[in-house]
Coordinates of C-alpha atoms in Angstrom, one line a residue:
M76 CA 82.9 88.5 122.0
R77 CA 85.7 88.1 124.5
C78 CA 88.5 86.5 122.2
L79 CA 91.7 85.5 123.3
V80 CA 94.4 86.0 120.5
T81 CA 97.9 83.7 120.7
G82 CA 100.3 84.8 118.9
A83 CA 99.9 88.5 119.1
T84 CA 103.5 89.5 119.0
G85 CA 103.3 87.9 115.3
Y86 CA 102.5 89.0 111.8
I87 CA 99.1 87.7 112.0
G88 CA 98.4 88.2 115.3
G89 CA 99.6 91.8 115.7
R90 CA 97.0 92.8 113.0
L91 CA 94.4 90.9 113.7
V92 CA 94.3 92.5 117.3
P93 CA 92.8 96.0 116.2
E94 CA 90.4 94.3 113.7
L95 CA 88.7 92.6 116.2
L96 CA 88.6 95.4 118.7
D97 CA 87.0 97.5 115.9
A98 CA 84.6 94.9 115.4
G99 CA 83.1 95.6 118.9
H100 CA 85.1 92.2 120.7
E101 CA 86.9 92.9 123.9
V102 CA 90.5 91.0 123.5
R103 CA 92.9 89.3 125.7
C104 CA 96.4 89.0 124.2
M105 CA 98.4 85.8 125.6
V106 CA 101.9 86.2 125.2
R107 CA 105.1 84.4 126.7
S108 CA 106.8 88.0 127.4
A109 CA 104.1 91.2 128.0
G110 CA 107.2 93.3 127.1
R111 CA 106.9 92.2 123.6
L112 CA 103.9 94.1 123.3
R113 CA 105.0 97.5 124.4
D114 CA 105.3 98.9 121.3
Q115 CA 101.6 97.9 119.7
P116 CA 100.2 101.0 119.2
W117 CA 96.7 99.0 120.7
V118 CA 98.3 97.6 123.7
S119 CA 96.4 100.1 125.9
R120 CA 92.9 98.9 124.5
V121 CA 93.5 95.2 125.3
E122 CA 94.1 92.6 128.5
V123 CA 97.4 90.9 128.5
A124 CA 98.0 87.3 129.9
Q125 CA 101.5 86.4 130.0
A126 CA 101.3 82.5 130.0
D127 CA 103.1 79.9 127.7
A128 CA 100.7 77.5 125.4
A129 CA 102.5 74.3 126.7
D130 CA 101.9 75.0 130.4
A131 CA 98.5 73.8 131.2
G132 CA 98.1 75.7 134.7
Q133 CA 99.3 79.1 132.5
A134 CA 97.0 78.6 129.7
A135 CA 93.9 77.7 132.3
K136 CA 94.2 81.1 133.6
A137 CA 94.4 82.9 130.1
L138 CA 91.3 81.1 129.0
Q139 CA 89.2 82.3 132.0
G140 CA 85.9 83.9 130.5
I141 CA 87.1 83.5 126.9
D142 CA 84.2 82.9 124.2
V143 CA 86.4 82.5 121.0
V144 CA 90.2 81.6 120.7
Y145 CA 92.6 82.7 117.9
Y146 CA 95.5 80.1 117.7
L147 CA 98.2 81.8 116.1
I148 CA 101.4 79.9 117.0
H149 CA 103.6 77.9 114.9
T150 CA 107.5 77.4 114.8
M151 CA 109.1 78.6 111.9
G152 CA 113.0 78.6 112.9
A153 CA 115.3 75.5 112.0
G154 CA 115.6 72.4 113.9
S155 CA 114.7 69.2 114.4
G156 CA 112.3 69.2 117.4
F157 CA 109.8 72.3 116.4
A158 CA 107.5 69.6 115.1
A159 CA 107.3 68.0 118.4
A160 CA 106.8 71.4 120.3
D161 CA 104.3 72.6 118.3
R162 CA 102.2 69.1 119.0
E163 CA 102.7 69.4 122.7
A164 CA 101.5 73.0 122.7
A165 CA 98.7 72.5 120.5
T166 CA 97.6 69.3 122.8
V167 CA 97.9 70.9 126.1
F168 CA 96.2 74.2 124.8
A169 CA 93.1 72.1 123.4
A170 CA 92.4 70.2 126.6
A171 CA 92.8 73.8 128.3
C172 CA 90.1 75.2 125.9
E173 CA 88.2 72.1 126.7
R174 CA 88.2 72.8 130.4
A175 CA 87.4 76.3 130.3
G176 CA 84.2 75.8 128.2
V177 CA 85.5 78.1 125.2
R178 CA 82.6 78.2 122.7
R179 CA 85.4 78.2 119.3
V180 CA 89.0 77.9 118.4
V181 CA 90.1 79.6 114.9
Y182 CA 93.6 78.3 113.8
L183 CA 95.4 79.5 110.7
G184 CA 97.3 77.0 108.8
G185 CA 98.7 76.6 105.5
L186 CA 97.1 75.5 102.3
A187 CA 98.8 72.5 100.5
P188 CA 98.1 69.0 99.4
D189 CA 97.5 66.0 101.9
E190 CA 100.3 64.3 100.9
E191 CA 104.4 64.7 100.4
L192 CA 104.2 67.7 102.6
S193 CA 107.1 69.4 103.6
P194 CA 107.9 69.3 107.5
H195 CA 106.6 72.5 108.5
M196 CA 103.9 72.0 106.3
R197 CA 102.8 68.6 107.7
S198 CA 103.3 70.4 111.3
R199 CA 100.6 72.8 110.3
A200 CA 98.4 70.2 109.3
E201 CA 99.1 68.1 112.3
V202 CA 98.2 71.1 114.8
G203 CA 95.2 71.9 112.5
E204 CA 93.7 68.0 113.3
I205 CA 94.6 68.2 117.0
F206 CA 91.9 71.2 117.3
L207 CA 89.7 69.4 115.0
G208 CA 89.8 66.4 117.0
S209 CA 88.8 68.0 120.4
S210 CA 85.5 68.5 121.8
V211 CA 85.5 72.5 121.2
P212 CA 84.4 73.5 117.7
A213 CA 87.2 74.4 115.7
V214 CA 87.6 76.2 112.3
V215 CA 90.7 75.7 110.5
L216 CA 91.9 78.3 107.6
R217 CA 94.2 77.0 105.0
A218 CA 96.1 79.6 103.2
A219 CA 98.9 79.8 101.1
V220 CA 101.0 83.0 100.2
I221 CA 99.9 85.9 102.1
I222 CA 100.2 89.3 100.4
G223 CA 101.1 92.6 102.8
S224 CA 103.7 94.2 103.8
G225 CA 105.7 92.6 106.7
S226 CA 104.4 88.7 105.9
A227 CA 107.6 86.5 105.4
S228 CA 106.3 85.2 102.0
F229 CA 105.6 88.8 100.4
E230 CA 108.7 90.1 102.0
M231 CA 110.8 87.3 100.2
L232 CA 108.8 87.8 97.0
R233 CA 109.7 91.9 97.1
H234 CA 113.4 91.1 97.7
L235 CA 114.0 88.5 95.1
T236 CA 112.1 91.0 92.5
E237 CA 114.0 94.1 93.3
R238 CA 117.6 92.7 93.6
L239 CA 117.8 90.4 91.0
P240 CA 116.7 91.5 87.3
V241 CA 118.3 87.8 86.1
M242 CA 117.4 84.9 88.2
T243 CA 118.3 81.6 87.9
T244 CA 115.9 80.0 90.2
P245 CA 114.6 76.5 91.3
R246 CA 111.7 74.2 90.4
W247 CA 109.3 75.7 92.7
V248 CA 108.9 78.8 90.9
S249 CA 107.1 77.2 88.3
T250 CA 104.6 75.5 91.1
K251 CA 100.7 77.1 91.1
T252 CA 99.6 78.8 94.0
Q253 CA 96.7 81.1 95.0
P254 CA 97.9 84.1 97.0
I255 CA 95.4 85.7 99.4
A256 CA 95.5 89.8 100.6
I257 CA 96.0 90.0 104.4
R258 CA 92.9 92.0 104.4
D259 CA 91.0 89.0 103.4
V260 CA 92.7 86.6 106.0
L261 CA 92.0 89.2 108.8
R262 CA 88.2 89.4 107.1
Y263 CA 87.8 85.8 107.3
L264 CA 89.5 85.4 110.8
V265 CA 87.2 88.2 112.5
A266 CA 83.9 86.6 110.8
W267 CA 84.4 83.9 112.8
A268 CA 84.1 85.5 116.3
S269 CA 80.7 86.1 115.2
V270 CA 79.0 83.3 113.2
E271 CA 76.6 81.4 115.2
E272 CA 76.4 78.2 113.6
E273 CA 78.6 75.1 115.3
V274 CA 81.4 74.8 112.8
N275 CA 84.3 72.3 113.1
R276 CA 86.0 71.8 109.9
S277 CA 89.0 73.0 107.7
F278 CA 88.5 75.9 105.0
D279 CA 90.9 76.6 102.1
I280 CA 91.1 80.3 101.5
G281 CA 92.6 82.3 98.4
G282 CA 92.4 85.2 96.4
P283 CA 90.9 85.1 93.0
D284 CA 93.9 84.6 91.3
V285 CA 95.6 81.5 90.8
L286 CA 99.4 81.8 89.0
T287 CA 102.9 80.3 89.6
Y288 CA 105.4 82.0 91.8
A289 CA 107.2 83.2 88.8
D290 CA 104.4 84.9 87.8
M291 CA 103.8 86.8 91.1
M292 CA 107.4 88.1 90.5
R293 CA 106.7 89.5 87.1
V294 CA 103.7 90.9 88.6
Y295 CA 105.4 92.8 91.3
A296 CA 108.3 94.2 88.7
E297 CA 105.6 95.4 86.7
I298 CA 103.6 97.6 89.2
T299 CA 106.8 98.9 90.7
G300 CA 108.0 99.9 87.4
L301 CA 111.0 97.7 87.3
P302 CA 111.9 96.0 84.1
R303 CA 110.5 92.9 83.3
R304 CA 112.8 90.3 85.5
L305 CA 114.2 87.4 83.0
I306 CA 113.6 84.1 85.1
I307 CA 115.9 80.9 84.4
P308 CA 114.6 77.9 86.1
V309 CA 117.4 75.2 87.3
P310 CA 116.0 71.9 88.3
L311 CA 119.3 71.3 90.5
L312 CA 118.7 73.6 93.2
S313 CA 117.4 72.1 96.4
P314 CA 115.3 73.9 99.1
G315 CA 118.2 73.6 101.2
L316 CA 120.3 75.5 98.6
S317 CA 117.5 77.4 97.5
S318 CA 117.1 78.9 101.3
H319 CA 120.7 79.6 101.5
W320 CA 120.5 81.2 98.0
V321 CA 117.5 83.5 99.2
G322 CA 119.6 84.4 102.5
L323 CA 122.0 85.6 100.3
V324 CA 120.4 87.8 98.0
T325 CA 117.8 88.9 100.6
P326 CA 117.8 90.5 104.0
V327 CA 115.5 87.3 105.0
P328 CA 117.3 84.8 107.3
A329 CA 118.0 81.5 105.6
S330 CA 116.4 79.9 108.7
L331 CA 112.9 81.6 108.0
A332 CA 113.6 81.0 103.9
R333 CA 114.0 77.6 104.2
P334 CA 110.4 76.5 105.4
L335 CA 109.0 79.0 103.1
V336 CA 110.9 77.6 100.2
E337 CA 109.7 74.2 101.2
S338 CA 106.3 74.8 101.3
L339 CA 106.5 76.3 97.8
R340 CA 107.4 73.2 96.2
N341 CA 103.6 71.7 96.8
E342 CA 100.9 73.1 94.7
A343 CA 98.8 75.3 96.8
V344 CA 95.4 75.9 95.2
C345 CA 92.0 76.2 97.0
G346 CA 90.1 72.5 96.3
E347 CA 86.6 74.6 97.7
H348 CA 85.4 77.8 98.6
D349 CA 82.8 76.4 101.2
I350 CA 83.8 79.5 103.7
A351 CA 81.1 81.7 101.4
R352 CA 78.3 80.0 103.4
Y353 CA 79.1 81.3 106.5
V354 CA 81.3 84.4 106.2
E355 CA 79.8 87.0 103.3
E356 CA 82.2 87.9 100.1
P357 CA 82.9 91.5 100.5
P358 CA 81.1 93.6 97.8
G359 CA 84.0 94.2 95.7
G360 CA 84.9 90.7 95.9
L361 CA 88.3 89.2 96.8
I362 CA 91.3 91.4 96.9
G363 CA 93.5 90.2 93.6
L364 CA 97.2 89.9 93.4
R365 CA 97.8 93.4 92.1
R366 CA 95.6 95.3 94.2
A367 CA 97.2 93.5 97.2
V368 CA 100.4 94.2 95.9
E369 CA 99.7 97.7 95.5
L370 CA 98.3 98.3 99.0
A371 CA 101.4 96.3 100.5
L372 CA 103.5 99.0 99.0
Q373 CA 101.3 102.1 99.3
R374 CA 103.7 103.7 102.6
V375 CA 106.4 103.9 99.7
K376 CA 104.0 105.2 97.0
E377 CA 102.9 107.9 99.3
A378 CA 106.7 108.8 100.4
K379 CA 106.1 108.8 104.1
V380 CA 109.6 108.7 105.8
V381 CA 110.0 106.6 108.9
T382 CA 113.3 105.1 110.5
R383 CA 112.5 102.0 108.9
W384 CA 109.5 101.1 107.1
S385 CA 108.2 98.6 110.2
S386 CA 108.7 101.5 112.6
A387 CA 105.6 103.9 111.6
S388 CA 103.2 104.8 114.1
T389 CA 99.6 103.4 114.2
P390 CA 99.0 101.6 110.9
G391 CA 96.4 102.9 108.9
A392 CA 95.3 99.5 107.0
P393 CA 96.3 96.0 108.1
S394 CA 98.7 95.8 104.9
D395 CA 100.9 98.8 106.4
P396 CA 104.2 98.0 108.6
L397 CA 103.8 97.2 112.2
P398 CA 106.6 98.4 114.9
T399 CA 106.8 95.0 115.8
D400 CA 107.5 93.9 112.0
P401 CA 111.1 92.3 111.8
D402 CA 113.9 94.6 110.6
W403 CA 114.1 93.0 107.2
A404 CA 110.0 93.3 106.5
G405 CA 108.9 96.5 104.5
G406 CA 111.6 96.9 102.2
S407 CA 115.0 98.3 102.1
L408 CA 115.7 101.8 103.7
Y409 CA 119.2 103.1 103.8
V410 CA 119.9 105.7 106.4
D411 CA 122.8 107.7 106.9
A412 CA 122.1 109.7 110.6
R413 CA 124.2 112.1 112.4
A414 CA 123.7 114.4 115.2
R415 CA 125.9 117.1 116.8
R416 CA 125.7 119.3 120.0
V417 CA 125.7 122.9 119.1
D418 CA 126.5 125.8 121.4
A419 CA 123.5 128.1 120.6
P420 CA 119.9 128.4 121.0
P421 CA 117.3 126.3 119.3
E422 CA 116.1 129.2 117.5
A423 CA 119.3 130.1 116.2
L424 CA 119.8 126.4 114.7
W425 CA 116.2 126.4 112.9
K426 CA 117.2 129.7 111.3
V427 CA 120.2 128.3 110.0
I428 CA 118.2 124.8 108.7
E429 CA 115.4 126.9 107.2
S430 CA 117.9 129.0 105.1
V431 CA 119.5 126.4 103.3
G432 CA 120.0 126.0 99.7
G433 CA 119.8 129.0 97.0
E434 CA 122.1 131.7 97.6
V435 CA 123.3 130.2 100.9
G436 CA 124.1 126.8 99.6
W437 CA 124.4 123.3 101.4
Y438 CA 127.2 123.9 103.9
S439 CA 129.7 121.7 102.0
L440 CA 131.7 121.0 99.1
P441 CA 129.9 123.0 97.0
L442 CA 131.7 121.8 93.9
A443 CA 130.1 118.6 94.8
W444 CA 126.6 120.0 94.8
S445 CA 127.3 121.8 91.8
L446 CA 128.4 118.4 89.9
R447 CA 125.7 116.7 91.1
G448 CA 123.2 119.3 89.9
L449 CA 124.8 119.1 86.2
L450 CA 124.6 115.6 86.2
D451 CA 120.8 115.8 87.0
R452 CA 120.5 118.3 84.3
L453 CA 122.3 116.0 81.8
V454 CA 119.8 113.3 82.5
G455 CA 117.2 115.5 82.3
G456 CA 116.5 116.3 85.9
V457 CA 116.1 120.1 87.5
G458 CA 119.5 120.2 88.6
L459 CA 120.2 123.1 91.1
R460 CA 118.8 126.0 89.1
R461 CA 115.7 126.4 90.6
G462 CA 116.7 128.1 94.0
R463 CA 114.1 128.8 96.4
R464 CA 111.0 131.2 96.7
D465 CA 112.0 133.1 99.7
P466 CA 115.3 133.4 101.1
R467 CA 114.6 132.9 105.1
R468 CA 111.0 130.9 105.0
L469 CA 110.0 127.8 104.0
R470 CA 106.6 126.1 103.5
V471 CA 105.3 122.7 102.3
G472 CA 105.5 122.8 98.6
D473 CA 108.4 124.9 97.8
S474 CA 111.2 124.0 95.8
V475 CA 114.8 124.4 97.2
D476 CA 117.0 123.4 94.2
F477 CA 116.8 119.6 93.2
W478 CA 114.6 119.3 96.5
R479 CA 110.7 119.7 97.6
V480 CA 109.9 120.4 101.0
E481 CA 107.9 117.6 102.2
E482 CA 107.3 118.6 105.7
V483 CA 108.0 121.5 108.0
E484 CA 107.4 121.8 111.7
P485 CA 108.7 125.4 112.5
G486 CA 111.5 125.3 115.3
R487 CA 111.9 121.7 115.1
L488 CA 111.8 119.6 111.5
L489 CA 112.6 120.4 107.7
R490 CA 112.3 117.5 105.3
L491 CA 113.3 117.7 102.1
R492 CA 112.4 114.8 99.3
A493 CA 114.6 115.0 96.3
E494 CA 113.3 115.6 92.8
M495 CA 116.4 114.5 91.2
R496 CA 116.7 111.8 88.7
L497 CA 117.9 109.1 91.2
P498 CA 116.8 104.9 91.0
G499 CA 114.8 105.4 94.2
L500 CA 113.4 107.6 96.7
A501 CA 115.3 110.0 98.6
W502 CA 115.1 112.4 101.4
L503 CA 117.3 115.0 103.4
E504 CA 115.8 115.6 107.1
M505 CA 117.0 118.0 109.4
R506 CA 116.1 118.2 113.1
V507 CA 116.4 120.5 116.2
L508 CA 116.4 118.5 119.2
T509 CA 117.2 119.2 122.9
H510 CA 118.2 117.2 125.6
R511 CA 119.1 118.1 129.4
G512 CA 119.1 121.7 128.4
E513 CA 121.7 121.0 125.5
T514 CA 120.7 122.2 121.8
L515 CA 121.2 119.2 119.1
Y516 CA 121.2 119.2 115.5
G517 CA 120.3 115.6 114.0
Q518 CA 120.6 115.1 110.4
R519 CA 119.4 112.2 107.9
A520 CA 120.1 111.3 104.4
I521 CA 117.5 108.5 103.6
F522 CA 117.2 106.8 100.3
H523 CA 114.7 103.8 99.4
P524 CA 116.3 102.1 96.4
R525 CA 114.5 100.9 93.5
G526 CA 115.6 97.5 91.8
L527 CA 118.9 96.7 91.8
A528 CA 120.1 99.9 90.3
G529 CA 119.0 101.6 93.4
H530 CA 121.0 99.3 95.8
L531 CA 123.8 99.9 93.7
Y532 CA 123.9 103.6 93.4
W533 CA 123.6 103.9 97.2
W534 CA 126.4 101.5 97.6
S535 CA 128.5 104.0 95.0
V536 CA 127.9 107.2 96.7
A537 CA 128.2 106.0 100.3
P538 CA 131.7 106.4 100.5
F539 CA 131.2 110.1 99.7
H540 CA 128.7 110.7 102.2
S541 CA 131.6 111.4 104.8
L542 CA 132.9 114.4 102.4
V543 CA 129.1 115.8 101.9
F544 CA 127.3 114.8 104.9
G545 CA 130.0 115.3 107.7
P546 CA 131.1 119.1 107.1
M547 CA 127.6 119.8 106.3
L548 CA 126.9 118.8 110.1
R549 CA 129.6 120.6 111.5
N550 CA 128.8 123.9 109.4
V551 CA 125.2 123.9 109.8
A552 CA 126.2 123.7 113.9
R553 CA 129.1 126.3 113.4
A554 CA 126.6 128.8 111.4
A555 CA 124.3 128.7 114.3
E556 CA 126.9 129.3 116.9
R557 CA 127.9 132.2 114.9
G558 CA 124.6 133.6 115.2
G559 CA 122.9 132.5 112.3
R560 CA 125.6 133.6 109.8
S561 CA 126.9 131.2 107.1
A562 CA 129.8 129.0 107.6
P563 CA 132.4 129.2 104.7
Q564 CA 131.9 126.4 102.4
T565 CA 134.1 123.4 103.2
P566 CA 137.3 122.7 101.1
V567 CA 138.1 119.2 100.0
A568 CA 140.9 119.3 102.3
E569 CA 139.2 120.1 105.3
A570 CA 136.6 117.6 104.6
L571 CA 139.0 114.8 104.6
R572 CA 140.2 115.1 108.1
D573 CA 138.9 113.6 111.3
G574 CA 135.1 114.6 112.7
D575 CA 134.8 116.7 115.5
P576 CA 134.5 114.8 118.9
R577 CA 131.2 116.3 119.2
D578 CA 130.2 114.3 116.1
T579 CA 127.8 111.3 116.4
V580 CA 127.6 109.2 113.3
S581 CA 125.7 106.0 112.2
L582 CA 124.6 104.3 109.0

């Protein structure tokens, strides 16, 4: 089938496209700005049509030769005119589908009762009715909370649970919902490109579990090893106040949190499962909440380090992050990144990098490193006593004091994973870079916090990074410039001085 995916830059669309391609379909993506697709790993495999759904002429061109349309456009921002804009776009686009002879339209809406809907849920229902009322057969899938890394609903759940061990919460945390894994949502969407029967109706889709939002937070805490969350309902918090509260304690913008919170006040439980007549159930059944959360957290469990969780390369599964996910998606990742020009060949810099730890030390404040190792031993950690296997060469799996070598690219990259006792996961990354004939040394300290304790830990040690990682940057570079000989360990007085103008720092 030739499929058109609108909203391809969004959370669902960006994950649906590769699934359709893998199923053997031809895909055209309709976006208002083609440049927004450039970071997608699948962009070279699709056609791109630059068009606005509300422009009849542009929509007609984008729909030429299309069999199945996936309409994944919906406004989530604040403002009073979003419903009218969504209504106009859907009306214009539905008419364009009729004229183009499209075989089917598939729309993903929200799962909620038919009365007392929030403005955003009411708008979604209205868009679904517009397509169901056209002459082109339409399938409207109605889903509640979608569980997957990058999903706005899941990210709000993630951040609230990780950052608040004790929560005073509004009434909506007690509302029943039926979450569904992103993999099952995509499986349903892809299947409708191949269903031969003419169908024009809506379907409720949800996972096997029905539970409250508070239950979902407790499940998340249990899976991630966090202490059981204490949840104290406060009935006076309105959706507006709740959205500002969510915006304050999580990186999810308040403008996005508000429609999410408003939708949670409605019970979202499937009233039927008629979709099973047309789409066969997977062999193991639908994915439950626990497994869906585990899949969404898989990147963290596998300890794969990226600049931010959503900047990974080609995702291995629909629940993985995508480069186009927003900055607040994928969980918190703190980074202390520094770089410096080195007046030495890359080989000399790599020689220094590969010799760190053990008898050579860490090129800055030896007292601070020794104290950190002692503190780690006091709480049952390994401390600095392990040293290293070989004073000159490193391989994946080697121990280096309280680090473990996670990755080595000879001459380019050394990545160490911390094995000290920490409320989170930590890495130290050292790189040899070249730019316009110059040698550059890149250094990153990376931390993925676990719970509130992890966030507090990072901010408690962040003020000392300039005392530890700044001198380390300079002394590694100076050692390379001396031909690989170790630089003298930096005294506190020197560490407190201003950095060298060749240093660049970003936090």
